Structures are given as structure tokens and as C-alpha cells.
Amino acid sequence: MTSSKSELRQAYIARLQQLDVNTRLKEEQALASELYDQAAWMGAKVIALTLSQSFEIDTAPLILHARHEGRTVVVPRTLPKRQMEFVELKENSTFEESGFGILEPKDGRVFGPDEIDLMVVPGVAFTATGRRLGFGGGYYDRYLTNYHGETIALALPTQLADADEWVSEAHDQPVDQVLTLAER
């Protein structure tokens, strides 16, 4: 069954917003532990993460863990023409709210795609094979066309999609690996 991406996006976001807080917290902690055990995480010096929105998997613990381990964390900043760049996150980073209501760094060192070892790619839904339903702006799809490092997505059980739920488009960029708790 194929639905429009915008309809699916709304449905998956609603499911995420309805999750029980305690269940969600346990699932997020379990996913974080899985992530920290991945070779891609252990070998990464520079990790790209997002500053999560309320309905997304909370990235604050991931950012703190990476920084505690001495890794450099970079976060996205949107640019004109639906482009983005990744800026180093530091203790003294200052932020401003983007047009999407997301905090973005105002300043800081920009890291190019070849300087990022691992990108934890956000999304609304994922298939087991790495297809992702993003937020609809195409920012990550555009960025990933020039990024050749490792990509991992974290998917709560409610974010796992069947392979035929949406039709992939030519510009859609899959992730290398989707970490989930579903096989447990």
C-alpha cells in the first residue's frame, strides 16, 4: 500500500507524539547503547548529529556522550536553496531559531562532507533496508549526495515502515544502516 509522503509523514509524527514517555525513554536509551557499540561510532572522530525537536529521538544524550568521549560533534545549519552545512558544536556555541523553528548554530567552524566520519541521519520513518522518509525539505538528501562517510539512522519501533509504504524518488538517499529494537 503506497501513500503520499506528506500523509505518511503526518501519520508517523502523530505516532511519535503519542508514545508513552517511559517506554520511549527506555527505547531511546537502548538505541543509544546500540549506537555506541557500532564500529562506525567507535571509529569516528567527527560525528554529525541534529538538535532534535520534541517528537524526535532525543539527541542531547548522544551529543553529551560523544563529547565526553572526546569526539567532535557537528550539527546542521540551513542555507539558501535548501542546502545545509555542518558546524562544530562547542560549549560557547550560540544559536538562533531557523525558519523551521529549529535551533541552529550562529557561528563556528564549518566541517565539509569529507571531514565528517559518521552522520546520524534523522527521519520520520525508515525501512529495514535504509530507505528513509525525511521531513520533506530534501536537505539531507541533497547533502548526502556529496557525503561518503558512514550513515546510521536510529528508529524507534513505531518508526519502522514496510518496504512498500512509499515510492522512492530519484533524489532519495538511503542510509547505510538503520538501528532498531525490532529484532529483539
CSV table of N, CA, C and O in Angstrom, one decimal, residues 22-130:
chain,number,residue,atom,x,y,z
A,22,ASN,N,7.7,6.9,29.3
A,22,ASN,CA,8.6,5.9,29.9
A,22,ASN,C,9.1,4.9,28.9
A,22,ASN,O,10.3,4.5,28.8
A,23,THR,N,8.2,4.4,28.1
A,23,THR,CA,8.5,3.4,27.0
A,23,THR,C,9.5,4.1,26.1
A,23,THR,O,10.5,3.5,25.7
A,24,ARG,N,9.2,5.3,25.7
A,24,ARG,CA,10.1,6.0,24.7
A,24,ARG,C,11.5,6.2,25.3
A,24,ARG,O,12.5,6.0,24.6
A,25,LEU,N,11.6,6.6,26.5
A,25,LEU,CA,12.9,6.8,27.2
A,25,LEU,C,13.7,5.5,27.2
A,25,LEU,O,14.9,5.5,26.9
A,26,LYS,N,13.0,4.4,27.6
A,26,LYS,CA,13.7,3.1,27.6
A,26,LYS,C,14.2,2.7,26.2
A,26,LYS,O,15.3,2.2,26.0
A,27,GLU,N,13.4,2.9,25.2
A,27,GLU,CA,13.7,2.6,23.8
A,27,GLU,C,14.9,3.5,23.3
A,27,GLU,O,15.8,3.0,22.6
A,28,GLU,N,14.8,4.8,23.6
A,28,GLU,CA,15.9,5.7,23.2
A,28,GLU,C,17.2,5.3,23.8
A,28,GLU,O,18.3,5.3,23.2
A,29,GLN,N,17.2,4.9,25.1
A,29,GLN,CA,18.4,4.5,25.8
A,29,GLN,C,19.0,3.3,25.2
A,29,GLN,O,20.2,3.1,25.0
A,30,ALA,N,18.1,2.3,24.9
A,30,ALA,CA,18.6,1.1,24.3
A,30,ALA,C,19.2,1.3,22.9
A,30,ALA,O,20.2,0.7,22.5
A,31,LEU,N,18.5,2.2,22.1
A,31,LEU,CA,19.1,2.5,20.8
A,31,LEU,C,20.4,3.2,20.9
A,31,LEU,O,21.3,3.0,20.1
A,32,ALA,N,20.6,4.1,21.9
A,32,ALA,CA,21.8,4.8,22.1
A,32,ALA,C,22.9,3.8,22.4
A,32,ALA,O,24.0,3.9,21.9
A,33,SER,N,22.6,2.8,23.3
A,33,SER,CA,23.6,1.8,23.6
A,33,SER,C,24.0,1.0,22.4
A,33,SER,O,25.2,0.7,22.2
A,34,GLU,N,23.1,0.7,21.5
A,34,GLU,CA,23.4,0.0,20.3
A,34,GLU,C,24.3,0.9,19.4
A,34,GLU,O,25.2,0.4,18.8
A,35,LEU,N,24.0,2.2,19.3
A,35,LEU,CA,24.8,3.1,18.5
A,35,LEU,C,26.2,3.1,19.0
A,35,LEU,O,27.2,3.0,18.2
A,36,TYR,N,26.4,3.2,20.3
A,36,TYR,CA,27.8,3.3,20.9
A,36,TYR,C,28.6,2.0,20.6
A,36,TYR,O,29.8,2.1,20.7
A,37,ASP,N,27.9,0.9,20.4
A,37,ASP,CA,28.6,-0.3,20.1
A,37,ASP,C,29.0,-0.5,18.7
A,37,ASP,O,29.7,-1.5,18.3
A,38,GLN,N,28.5,0.3,17.8
A,38,GLN,CA,28.8,0.2,16.4
A,38,GLN,C,30.2,0.6,16.0
A,38,GLN,O,30.7,1.6,16.6
A,39,ALA,N,30.9,-0.1,15.1
A,39,ALA,CA,32.2,0.2,14.7
A,39,ALA,C,32.3,1.6,14.1
A,39,ALA,O,33.3,2.3,14.3
A,40,ALA,N,31.3,2.0,13.4
A,40,ALA,CA,31.3,3.4,12.8
A,40,ALA,C,31.3,4.4,13.9
A,40,ALA,O,32.0,5.5,13.7
A,41,TRP,N,30.6,4.2,15.0
A,41,TRP,CA,30.7,5.2,16.1
A,41,TRP,C,32.0,5.1,16.8
A,41,TRP,O,32.7,6.2,17.0
A,42,MET,N,32.5,3.9,17.1
A,42,MET,CA,33.8,3.8,17.8
A,42,MET,C,35.0,4.4,17.0
A,42,MET,O,35.9,4.9,17.6
A,43,GLY,N,34.9,4.3,15.7
A,43,GLY,CA,36.0,4.8,14.9
A,43,GLY,C,35.9,6.2,14.5
A,43,GLY,O,36.8,6.8,13.8
A,44,ALA,N,34.8,6.9,14.8
A,44,ALA,CA,34.5,8.2,14.3
A,44,ALA,C,35.2,9.3,15.2
A,44,ALA,O,35.0,9.2,16.4
A,45,LYS,N,35.8,10.2,14.6
A,45,LYS,CA,36.4,11.4,15.3
A,45,LYS,C,35.4,12.6,15.3
A,45,LYS,O,35.3,13.3,16.2
A,46,VAL,N,34.7,12.7,14.1
A,46,VAL,CA,33.8,13.8,13.9
A,46,VAL,C,32.4,13.1,13.6
A,46,VAL,O,32.3,12.4,12.7
A,47,ILE,N,31.4,13.5,14.4
A,47,ILE,CA,30.1,12.9,14.3
A,47,ILE,C,29.1,14.0,14.1
A,47,ILE,O,29.0,15.0,14.8
A,48,ALA,N,28.2,13.8,13.0
A,48,ALA,CA,27.2,14.8,12.7
A,48,ALA,C,25.9,14.3,13.4
A,48,ALA,O,25.5,13.2,13.2
A,49,LEU,N,25.3,15.1,14.2
A,49,LEU,CA,24.0,14.9,14.9
A,49,LEU,C,23.1,16.1,14.6
A,49,LEU,O,23.6,17.1,14.2
A,50,THR,N,21.9,15.9,15.0
A,50,THR,CA,20.9,17.1,14.9
A,50,THR,C,20.6,17.5,16.3
A,50,THR,O,20.8,16.8,17.3
A,51,LEU,N,20.1,18.7,16.4
A,51,LEU,CA,19.5,19.2,17.7
A,51,LEU,C,18.0,18.8,17.5
A,51,LEU,O,17.3,19.5,16.8
A,52,SER,N,17.6,17.8,18.2
A,52,SER,CA,16.3,17.2,18.0
A,52,SER,C,15.1,18.1,18.4
A,52,SER,O,15.2,18.9,19.3
A,53,GLN,N,14.0,17.9,17.7
A,53,GLN,CA,12.8,18.5,18.0
A,53,GLN,C,12.0,17.6,19.0
A,53,GLN,O,12.4,16.5,19.2
A,54,SER,N,11.0,18.1,19.6
A,54,SER,CA,10.3,17.4,20.7
A,54,SER,C,9.8,16.0,20.3
A,54,SER,O,9.9,15.1,21.2
A,55,PHE,N,9.4,15.8,19.1
A,55,PHE,CA,8.8,14.5,18.8
A,55,PHE,C,9.9,13.5,18.3
A,55,PHE,O,9.7,12.3,18.1
A,56,GLU,N,11.1,14.0,18.0
A,56,GLU,CA,12.2,13.2,17.5
A,56,GLU,C,12.9,12.5,18.7
A,56,GLU,O,12.8,12.9,19.8
A,57,ILE,N,13.7,11.5,18.3
A,57,ILE,CA,14.6,10.8,19.3
A,57,ILE,C,15.5,11.9,19.9
A,57,ILE,O,16.1,12.7,19.1
A,58,ASP,N,15.6,11.9,21.2
A,58,ASP,CA,16.4,13.0,21.9
A,58,ASP,C,17.8,12.8,21.6
A,58,ASP,O,18.4,11.7,22.0
A,59,THR,N,18.5,13.8,20.9
A,59,THR,CA,19.9,13.6,20.6
A,59,THR,C,20.8,14.2,21.7
A,59,THR,O,22.0,14.1,21.6
A,60,ALA,N,20.2,14.9,22.7
A,60,ALA,CA,21.1,15.5,23.7
A,60,ALA,C,22.0,14.5,24.4
A,60,ALA,O,23.2,14.7,24.5
A,61,PRO,N,21.5,13.3,24.8
A,61,PRO,CA,22.4,12.3,25.4
A,61,PRO,C,23.5,11.8,24.4
A,61,PRO,O,24.6,11.5,24.8
A,62,LEU,N,23.1,11.7,23.1
A,62,LEU,CA,24.1,11.3,22.1
A,62,LEU,C,25.2,12.3,22.0
A,62,LEU,O,26.4,12.0,21.9
A,63,ILE,N,24.8,13.6,22.0
A,63,ILE,CA,25.8,14.7,21.9
A,63,ILE,C,26.7,14.7,23.1
A,63,ILE,O,27.9,14.8,23.0
A,64,LEU,N,26.1,14.6,24.3
A,64,LEU,CA,26.9,14.6,25.5
A,64,LEU,C,27.9,13.4,25.6
A,64,LEU,O,29.0,13.5,26.0
A,65,HIS,N,27.4,12.2,25.2
A,65,HIS,CA,28.2,11.0,25.2
A,65,HIS,C,29.4,11.2,24.2
A,65,HIS,O,30.6,10.9,24.6
A,66,ALA,N,29.1,11.7,23.0
A,66,ALA,CA,30.2,11.9,22.0
A,66,ALA,C,31.2,12.9,22.5
A,66,ALA,O,32.4,12.6,22.4
A,67,ARG,N,30.8,13.9,23.1
A,67,ARG,CA,31.7,15.0,23.6
A,67,ARG,C,32.5,14.4,24.8
A,67,ARG,O,33.7,14.7,24.9
A,68,HIS,N,31.8,13.6,25.7
A,68,HIS,CA,32.5,13.0,26.8
A,68,HIS,C,33.6,12.1,26.3
A,68,HIS,O,34.7,12.0,27.0
A,69,GLU,N,33.4,11.5,25.2
A,69,GLU,CA,34.4,10.6,24.6
A,69,GLU,C,35.5,11.3,23.8
A,69,GLU,O,36.4,10.7,23.3
A,70,GLY,N,35.4,12.6,23.8
A,70,GLY,CA,36.4,13.4,23.1
A,70,GLY,C,36.2,13.6,21.6
A,70,GLY,O,37.1,14.0,20.9
A,71,ARG,N,35.0,13.3,21.1
A,71,ARG,CA,34.7,13.4,19.7
A,71,ARG,C,34.2,14.8,19.4
A,71,ARG,O,33.6,15.4,20.3
A,72,THR,N,34.4,15.2,18.2
A,72,THR,CA,33.9,16.5,17.7
A,72,THR,C,32.5,16.2,17.2
A,72,THR,O,32.2,15.3,16.5
A,73,VAL,N,31.5,17.1,17.7
A,73,VAL,CA,30.1,17.0,17.2
A,73,VAL,C,29.8,18.2,16.3
A,73,VAL,O,30.2,19.3,16.7
A,74,VAL,N,29.2,17.9,15.2
A,74,VAL,CA,28.8,18.9,14.3
A,74,VAL,C,27.3,18.8,14.1
A,74,VAL,O,26.8,17.7,14.1
A,75,VAL,N,26.6,20.0,13.9
A,75,VAL,CA,25.2,20.0,13.8
A,75,VAL,C,24.8,20.8,12.5
A,75,VAL,O,25.6,21.7,12.1
A,76,PRO,N,23.7,20.6,11.9
A,76,PRO,CA,23.4,21.3,10.7
A,76,PRO,C,22.9,22.7,10.9
A,76,PRO,O,22.3,23.1,11.9
A,77,ARG,N,23.2,23.5,9.8
A,77,ARG,CA,22.7,24.8,9.7
A,77,ARG,C,22.2,25.0,8.3
A,77,ARG,O,22.9,24.6,7.3
A,78,THR,N,21.0,25.4,8.1
A,78,THR,CA,20.4,25.5,6.8
A,78,THR,C,20.9,26.8,6.1
A,78,THR,O,21.3,27.8,6.7
A,79,LEU,N,21.0,26.6,4.8
A,79,LEU,CA,21.5,27.7,3.9
A,79,LEU,C,20.4,27.9,2.8
A,79,LEU,O,19.4,27.1,2.7
A,80,PRO,N,20.5,29.0,2.0
A,80,PRO,CA,19.5,29.2,1.0
A,80,PRO,C,19.5,28.0,0.0
A,80,PRO,O,20.4,27.2,-0.1
A,81,LYS,N,18.4,27.9,-0.8
A,81,LYS,CA,18.2,26.9,-1.8
A,81,LYS,C,18.2,25.5,-1.3
A,81,LYS,O,18.8,24.6,-1.9
A,82,ARG,N,17.7,25.4,-0.1
A,82,ARG,CA,17.5,24.1,0.6
A,82,ARG,C,18.8,23.3,0.7
A,82,ARG,O,18.9,22.1,0.6
A,83,GLN,N,19.9,24.0,1.0
A,83,GLN,CA,21.2,23.4,1.3
A,83,GLN,C,21.5,23.5,2.8
A,83,GLN,O,20.8,24.2,3.5
A,84,MET,N,22.5,22.8,3.2
A,84,MET,CA,22.9,22.9,4.6
A,84,MET,C,24.4,22.6,4.8
A,84,MET,O,25.0,22.1,3.8
A,85,GLU,N,24.9,23.0,5.9
A,85,GLU,CA,26.3,22.7,6.2
A,85,GLU,C,26.3,22.3,7.7
A,85,GLU,O,25.3,22.5,8.4
A,86,PHE,N,27.4,21.7,8.1
A,86,PHE,CA,27.6,21.2,9.5
A,86,PHE,C,28.6,22.1,10.2
A,86,PHE,O,29.7,22.3,9.7
A,87,VAL,N,28.2,22.5,11.4
A,87,VAL,CA,29.0,23.5,12.2
A,87,VAL,C,29.4,22.8,13.5
A,87,VAL,O,28.5,22.1,14.1
A,88,GLU,N,30.6,23.0,13.9
A,88,GLU,CA,31.1,22.4,15.2
A,88,GLU,C,30.3,22.9,16.4
A,88,GLU,O,30.0,24.1,16.5
A,89,LEU,N,29.9,22.0,17.3
A,89,LEU,CA,29.2,22.4,18.5
A,89,LEU,C,30.2,22.5,19.6
A,89,LEU,O,30.9,21.5,19.9
A,90,LYS,N,30.2,23.6,20.3
A,90,LYS,CA,31.1,23.8,21.4
A,90,LYS,C,30.3,24.4,22.6
A,90,LYS,O,29.2,24.8,22.4
A,91,GLU,N,31.0,24.4,23.7
A,91,GLU,CA,30.4,24.9,24.9
A,91,GLU,C,29.8,26.4,24.7
A,91,GLU,O,28.8,26.7,25.3
A,92,ASN,N,30.6,27.2,24.0
A,92,ASN,CA,30.2,28.6,23.8
A,92,ASN,C,29.4,28.8,22.5
A,92,ASN,O,29.3,30.0,22.1
A,93,SER,N,28.9,27.8,21.9
A,93,SER,CA,28.1,28.0,20.7
A,93,SER,C,26.9,28.8,21.0
A,93,SER,O,26.3,28.6,22.0
A,94,THR,N,26.6,29.7,20.1
A,94,THR,CA,25.3,30.5,20.2
A,94,THR,C,24.4,30.0,19.1
A,94,THR,O,24.8,29.6,18.0
A,95,PHE,N,23.1,30.1,19.4
A,95,PHE,CA,22.1,29.6,18.4
A,95,PHE,C,21.1,30.6,18.1
A,95,PHE,O,20.8,31.6,18.8
A,96,GLU,N,20.5,30.4,16.9
A,96,GLU,CA,19.3,31.2,16.5
A,96,GLU,C,18.3,30.2,16.0
A,96,GLU,O,18.6,29.1,15.5
A,97,GLU,N,17.0,30.6,16.0
A,97,GLU,CA,16.0,29.8,15.5
A,97,GLU,C,15.8,29.9,14.0
A,97,GLU,O,15.7,31.0,13.5
A,98,SER,N,15.8,28.8,13.3
A,98,SER,CA,15.6,28.8,11.9
A,98,SER,C,14.2,29.1,11.5
A,98,SER,O,13.3,29.1,12.4
A,99,GLY,N,13.9,29.3,10.2
A,99,GLY,CA,12.5,29.4,9.8
A,99,GLY,C,11.7,28.2,10.1
A,99,GLY,O,10.4,28.3,10.0
A,100,PHE,N,12.3,27.1,10.4
A,100,PHE,CA,11.6,25.8,10.7
A,100,PHE,C,11.3,25.7,12.2
A,100,PHE,O,10.8,24.7,12.6
A,101,GLY,N,11.8,26.7,13.0
A,101,GLY,CA,11.7,26.6,14.4
A,101,GLY,C,12.7,25.7,15.1
A,101,GLY,O,12.5,25.3,16.2
A,102,ILE,N,13.8,25.5,14.4
A,102,ILE,CA,14.8,24.6,14.9
A,102,ILE,C,16.0,25.5,15.3
A,102,ILE,O,16.4,26.4,14.5
A,103,LEU,N,16.7,25.1,16.4
A,103,LEU,CA,17.9,25.9,16.8
A,103,LEU,C,19.0,25.5,15.9
A,103,LEU,O,19.3,24.3,15.6
A,104,GLU,N,19.8,26.5,15.4
A,104,GLU,CA,20.9,26.3,14.6
A,104,GLU,C,22.1,27.2,15.1
A,104,GLU,O,21.8,28.3,15.6
A,105,PRO,N,23.3,26.7,15.0
A,105,PRO,CA,24.4,27.5,15.4
A,105,PRO,C,24.6,28.8,14.6
A,105,PRO,O,24.5,28.7,13.4
A,106,LYS,N,24.8,29.9,15.2
A,106,LYS,CA,25.0,31.2,14.5
A,106,LYS,C,26.4,31.2,14.0
A,106,LYS,O,26.6,31.9,12.9
A,107,ASP,N,27.4,30.7,14.6
A,107,ASP,CA,28.8,30.8,14.2
A,107,ASP,C,29.5,29.5,14.6
A,107,ASP,O,28.9,28.6,15.1
A,108,GLY,N,30.7,29.4,14.2
A,108,GLY,CA,31.5,28.2,14.5
A,108,GLY,C,32.2,27.7,13.2
A,108,GLY,O,31.8,28.1,12.1
A,109,ARG,N,33.1,26.7,13.4
A,109,ARG,CA,33.8,26.2,12.3
A,109,ARG,C,32.9,25.2,11.5
A,109,ARG,O,32.2,24.4,12.0
A,110,VAL,N,32.9,25.4,10.2
A,110,VAL,CA,32.1,24.6,9.3
A,110,VAL,C,33.0,23.4,8.9
A,110,VAL,O,34.2,23.6,8.5
A,111,PHE,N,32.4,22.2,9.0
A,111,PHE,CA,33.1,21.0,8.6
A,111,PHE,C,32.6,20.5,7.2
A,111,PHE,O,31.3,20.5,7.1
A,112,GLY,N,33.4,20.2,6.3
A,112,GLY,CA,33.0,19.8,5.0
A,112,GLY,C,32.6,18.3,5.0
A,112,GLY,O,32.9,17.6,6.0
A,113,PRO,N,31.9,17.8,4.0
A,113,PRO,CA,31.4,16.4,4.0
A,113,PRO,C,32.6,15.4,4.1
A,113,PRO,O,32.4,14.4,4.7
A,114,ASP,N,33.8,15.7,3.6
A,114,ASP,CA,34.9,14.8,3.7
A,114,ASP,C,35.5,14.8,5.1
A,114,ASP,O,36.4,14.0,5.4
A,115,GLU,N,35.1,15.7,6.0
A,115,GLU,CA,35.7,15.8,7.3
A,115,GLU,C,34.8,15.1,8.4
A,115,GLU,O,35.2,15.0,9.5
A,116,ILE,N,33.6,14.7,8.0
A,116,ILE,CA,32.7,14.0,8.9
A,116,ILE,C,32.8,12.5,8.7
A,116,ILE,O,32.6,12.0,7.6
A,117,ASP,N,33.1,11.8,9.8
A,117,ASP,CA,33.2,10.4,9.8
A,117,ASP,C,31.9,9.6,9.8
A,117,ASP,O,31.8,8.6,9.2
A,118,LEU,N,31.0,10.1,10.6
A,118,LEU,CA,29.7,9.4,10.8
A,118,LEU,C,28.6,10.5,10.9
A,118,LEU,O,28.7,11.5,11.6
A,119,MET,N,27.5,10.2,10.2
A,119,MET,CA,26.3,11.0,10.2
A,119,MET,C,25.2,10.2,10.8
A,119,MET,O,24.8,9.2,10.2
A,120,VAL,N,24.6,10.7,11.9
A,120,VAL,CA,23.4,10.1,12.4
A,120,VAL,C,22.2,10.8,11.7
A,120,VAL,O,22.0,12.0,12.1
A,121,VAL,N,21.6,10.2,10.8
A,121,VAL,CA,20.6,10.9,9.9
A,121,VAL,C,19.2,10.8,10.5
A,121,VAL,O,18.7,9.7,10.8
A,122,PRO,N,18.6,11.9,10.7
A,122,PRO,CA,17.2,11.9,11.2
A,122,PRO,C,16.2,11.6,10.2
A,122,PRO,O,16.5,11.5,9.0
A,123,GLY,N,15.0,11.3,10.6
A,123,GLY,CA,13.9,11.0,9.7
A,123,GLY,C,12.6,10.7,10.5
A,123,GLY,O,12.7,10.6,11.8
A,124,VAL,N,11.5,10.6,9.8
A,124,VAL,CA,10.2,10.3,10.4
A,124,VAL,C,10.0,8.8,10.4
A,124,VAL,O,9.4,8.3,11.4
A,125,ALA,N,10.4,8.1,9.3
A,125,ALA,CA,10.2,6.7,9.2
A,125,ALA,C,11.3,6.1,8.4
A,125,ALA,O,11.9,6.8,7.6
A,126,PHE,N,11.6,4.8,8.6
A,126,PHE,CA,12.7,4.1,8.0
A,126,PHE,C,12.3,2.7,7.6
A,126,PHE,O,11.5,2.1,8.4
A,127,THR,N,12.8,2.2,6.5
A,127,THR,CA,12.6,0.7,6.3
A,127,THR,C,13.9,0.0,6.7
A,127,THR,O,14.9,0.6,6.9
A,128,ALA,N,13.8,-1.3,6.9
A,128,ALA,CA,15.0,-2.1,7.4
A,128,ALA,C,16.1,-2.0,6.4
A,128,ALA,O,17.3,-2.1,6.8
A,129,THR,N,15.9,-1.7,5.1
A,129,THR,CA,16.9,-1.6,4.1
A,129,THR,C,17.5,-0.3,4.0
A,129,THR,O,18.4,0.0,3.1
A,130,GLY,N,17.1,0.7,4.8
A,130,GLY,CA,17.8,2.0,4.8
A,130,GLY,C,17.1,3.1,4.1
A,130,GLY,O,17.6,4.2,4.0
